[in-house]
XYZ file of C-alpha atoms in Angstrom:
214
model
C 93.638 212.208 59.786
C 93.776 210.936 56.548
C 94.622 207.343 54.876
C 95.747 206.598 51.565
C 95.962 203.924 49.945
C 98.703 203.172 47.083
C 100.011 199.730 46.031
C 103.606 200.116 48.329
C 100.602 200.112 51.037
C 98.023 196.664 49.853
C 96.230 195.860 53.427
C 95.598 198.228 55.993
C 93.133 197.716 59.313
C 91.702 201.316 61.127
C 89.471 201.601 63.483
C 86.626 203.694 62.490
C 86.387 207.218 64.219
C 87.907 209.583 62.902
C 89.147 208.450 60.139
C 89.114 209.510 56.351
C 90.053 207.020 53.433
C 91.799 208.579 50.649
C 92.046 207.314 47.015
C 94.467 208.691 44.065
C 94.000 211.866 45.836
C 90.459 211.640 46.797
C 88.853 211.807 49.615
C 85.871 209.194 49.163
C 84.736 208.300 52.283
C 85.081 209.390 56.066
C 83.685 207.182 59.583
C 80.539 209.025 61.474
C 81.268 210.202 64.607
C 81.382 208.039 67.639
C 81.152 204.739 65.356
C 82.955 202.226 67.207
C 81.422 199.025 65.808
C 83.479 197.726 63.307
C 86.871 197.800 61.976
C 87.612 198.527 57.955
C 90.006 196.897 55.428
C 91.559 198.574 52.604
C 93.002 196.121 49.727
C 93.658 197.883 46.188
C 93.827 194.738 43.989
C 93.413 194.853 40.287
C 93.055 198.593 39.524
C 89.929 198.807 42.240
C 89.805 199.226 45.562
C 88.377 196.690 48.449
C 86.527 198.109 51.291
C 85.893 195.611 53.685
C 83.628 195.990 57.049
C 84.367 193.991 59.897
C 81.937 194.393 63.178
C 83.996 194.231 66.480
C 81.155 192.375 68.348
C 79.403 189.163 68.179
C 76.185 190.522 68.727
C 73.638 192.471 66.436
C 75.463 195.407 65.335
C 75.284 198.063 62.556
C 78.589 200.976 61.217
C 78.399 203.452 58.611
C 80.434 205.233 56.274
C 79.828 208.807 55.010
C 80.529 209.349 51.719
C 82.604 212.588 50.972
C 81.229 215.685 49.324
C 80.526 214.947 45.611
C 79.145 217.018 42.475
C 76.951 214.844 40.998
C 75.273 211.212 41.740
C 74.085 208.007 39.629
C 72.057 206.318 41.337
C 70.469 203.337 39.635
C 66.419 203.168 40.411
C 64.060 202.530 37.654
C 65.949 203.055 34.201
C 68.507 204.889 36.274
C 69.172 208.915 37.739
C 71.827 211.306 37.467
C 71.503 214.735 39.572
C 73.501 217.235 41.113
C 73.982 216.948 44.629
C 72.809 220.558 45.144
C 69.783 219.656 42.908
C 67.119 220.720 45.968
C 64.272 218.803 44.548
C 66.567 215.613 45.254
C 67.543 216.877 48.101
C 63.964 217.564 49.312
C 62.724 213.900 47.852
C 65.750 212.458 49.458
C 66.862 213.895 52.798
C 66.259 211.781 55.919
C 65.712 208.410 53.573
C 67.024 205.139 53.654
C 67.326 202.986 50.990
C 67.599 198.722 51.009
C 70.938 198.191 48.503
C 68.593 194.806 47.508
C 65.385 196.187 47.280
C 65.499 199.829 46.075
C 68.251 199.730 43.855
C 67.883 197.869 40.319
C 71.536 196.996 40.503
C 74.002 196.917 43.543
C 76.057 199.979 43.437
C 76.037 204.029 43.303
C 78.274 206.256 41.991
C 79.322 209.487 42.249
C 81.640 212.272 40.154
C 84.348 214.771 41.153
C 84.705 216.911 37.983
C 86.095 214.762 35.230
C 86.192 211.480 37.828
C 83.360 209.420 38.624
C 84.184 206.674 41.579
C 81.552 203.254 41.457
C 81.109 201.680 44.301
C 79.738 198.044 44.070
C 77.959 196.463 46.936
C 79.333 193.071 47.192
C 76.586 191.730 49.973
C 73.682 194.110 49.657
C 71.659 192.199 51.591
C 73.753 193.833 54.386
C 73.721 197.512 52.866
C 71.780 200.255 53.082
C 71.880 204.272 52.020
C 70.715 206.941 54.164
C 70.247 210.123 52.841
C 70.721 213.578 54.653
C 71.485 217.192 53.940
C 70.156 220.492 53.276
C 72.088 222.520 50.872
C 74.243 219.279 49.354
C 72.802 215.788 49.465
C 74.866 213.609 51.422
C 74.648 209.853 51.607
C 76.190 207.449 54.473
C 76.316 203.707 53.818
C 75.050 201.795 56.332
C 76.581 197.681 57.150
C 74.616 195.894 58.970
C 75.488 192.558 61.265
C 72.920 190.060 63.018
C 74.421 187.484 65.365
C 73.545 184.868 63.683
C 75.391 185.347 60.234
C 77.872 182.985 59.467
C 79.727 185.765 57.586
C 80.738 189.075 59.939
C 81.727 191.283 57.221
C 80.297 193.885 54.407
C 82.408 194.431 51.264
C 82.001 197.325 48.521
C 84.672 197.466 45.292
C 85.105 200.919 44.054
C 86.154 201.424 40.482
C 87.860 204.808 38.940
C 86.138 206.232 35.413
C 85.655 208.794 33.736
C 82.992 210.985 34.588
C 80.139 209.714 31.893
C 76.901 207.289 32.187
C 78.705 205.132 29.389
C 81.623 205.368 31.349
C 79.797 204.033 34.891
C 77.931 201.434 32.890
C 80.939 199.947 31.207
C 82.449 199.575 34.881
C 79.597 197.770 36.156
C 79.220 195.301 33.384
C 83.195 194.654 33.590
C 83.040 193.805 37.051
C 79.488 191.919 36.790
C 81.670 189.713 34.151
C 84.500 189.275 36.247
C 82.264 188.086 38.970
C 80.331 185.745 36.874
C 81.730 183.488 34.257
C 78.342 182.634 33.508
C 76.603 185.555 31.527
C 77.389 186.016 27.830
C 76.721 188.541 25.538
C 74.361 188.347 22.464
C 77.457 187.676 20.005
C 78.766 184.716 22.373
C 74.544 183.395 22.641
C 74.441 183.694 18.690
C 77.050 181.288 18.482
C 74.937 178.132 19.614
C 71.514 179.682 19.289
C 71.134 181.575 15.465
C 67.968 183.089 15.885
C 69.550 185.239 18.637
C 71.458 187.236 15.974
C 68.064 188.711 14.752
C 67.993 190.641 17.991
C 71.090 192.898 16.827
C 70.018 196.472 16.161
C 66.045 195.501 17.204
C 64.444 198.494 18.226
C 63.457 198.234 21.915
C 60.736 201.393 22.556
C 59.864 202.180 25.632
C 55.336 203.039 26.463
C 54.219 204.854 28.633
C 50.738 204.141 30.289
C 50.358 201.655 27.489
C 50.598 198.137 27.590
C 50.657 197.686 24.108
């Protein structure tokens, strides 16, 4: 059974088995089996899409979300990775790990590409999110929420954002929805403005050593 979700159709509430979420004609995301713990939120507001995560319980809890069959992944650790799905060194490094949204990740999201579509998917509370990895001929990935008792706030929310299928393209994304999120950041031309010696920065070269410290 499948869900989509269009603008005539802003909120909807599912419970999580069996289920499939469906985007502009993708499928992005389908419930694990047997995963009764929470119930999910779908809200497309802005041009993005809002997946929220409720847990049905008060006590500690955890639900997960498997992420649909996708040709290639970005996945931002160290100065960031983009591989094939099939690629079976990833999949051998990968399979049967779990990765902390907070601590693995140098930024809060993944993303992953369907031919000339790439789908981000920002981690609004990663402190509550984590990525388990599985397969054997395809890498999978399943997103994991998870709930103590004693959080004030019982839900997990990711955005996902439509782009082209480029590293440019998923960068761009990200920064537009870091800005959105915080009025607070400015780029080098806005900095230059009250602090000069800031414009000497534009077109620096900025090298990169390698077992060097120099």
């Amino acid at each position: 059974m499948q869900t989509a979700c269009h603008s005539s159709l802003p909120v909807s509430r599912h419970d999580l088995p069996t289920r499939s979420f469906t985007w502009r004609g993708d499928t992005l995301f389908t419930a694990e089996t047997g995963n009764k713990a929470a119930r999910i939120r779908l809200k497309e507001q802005n041009g993005a899409l809002q997946l929220t995560l409720s847990p049905t319980t008060s006590a500690d809890t955890s639900c997960s979300i498997m992420l649909s069959d996708a040709d290639s992944l970005y996945l931002p650790v160290g100065e960031g990775k983009l591989f094939s799905t099939q690629d079976t060194l990833w999949i051998h490094h990968l399979s049967g790990e779990s990765y902390s949204a907070i601590a693995d990740l140098s930024m809060p999201f993944i993303a992953f590409s369907r031919g000339l579509h790439a789908y981000v998917v920002v981690f609004d509370h990663p402190c509550r999110t984590c990525i388990r990895w599985s397969g054997n001929r395809r890498l999978r990935l399943s997103i994991k929420s998870e709930f103590v008792s004693l959080d004030s706030v019982r839900q997990n929310q990711m955005t996902i954002y439509a782009t082209t299928n480029s590293p440019v393209a998923v960068a761009r994304t990200y920064q537009a929805h870091i800005f959105k999120q915080d009025k607070h950041i400015r780029t080098l031309v806005q900095q230059a403005e009250t602090h000069p010696n800031v414009a000497r920065l534009f077109g620096a070269p900025h090298f990169y050593l390698w077992d060097t410290s120099r």
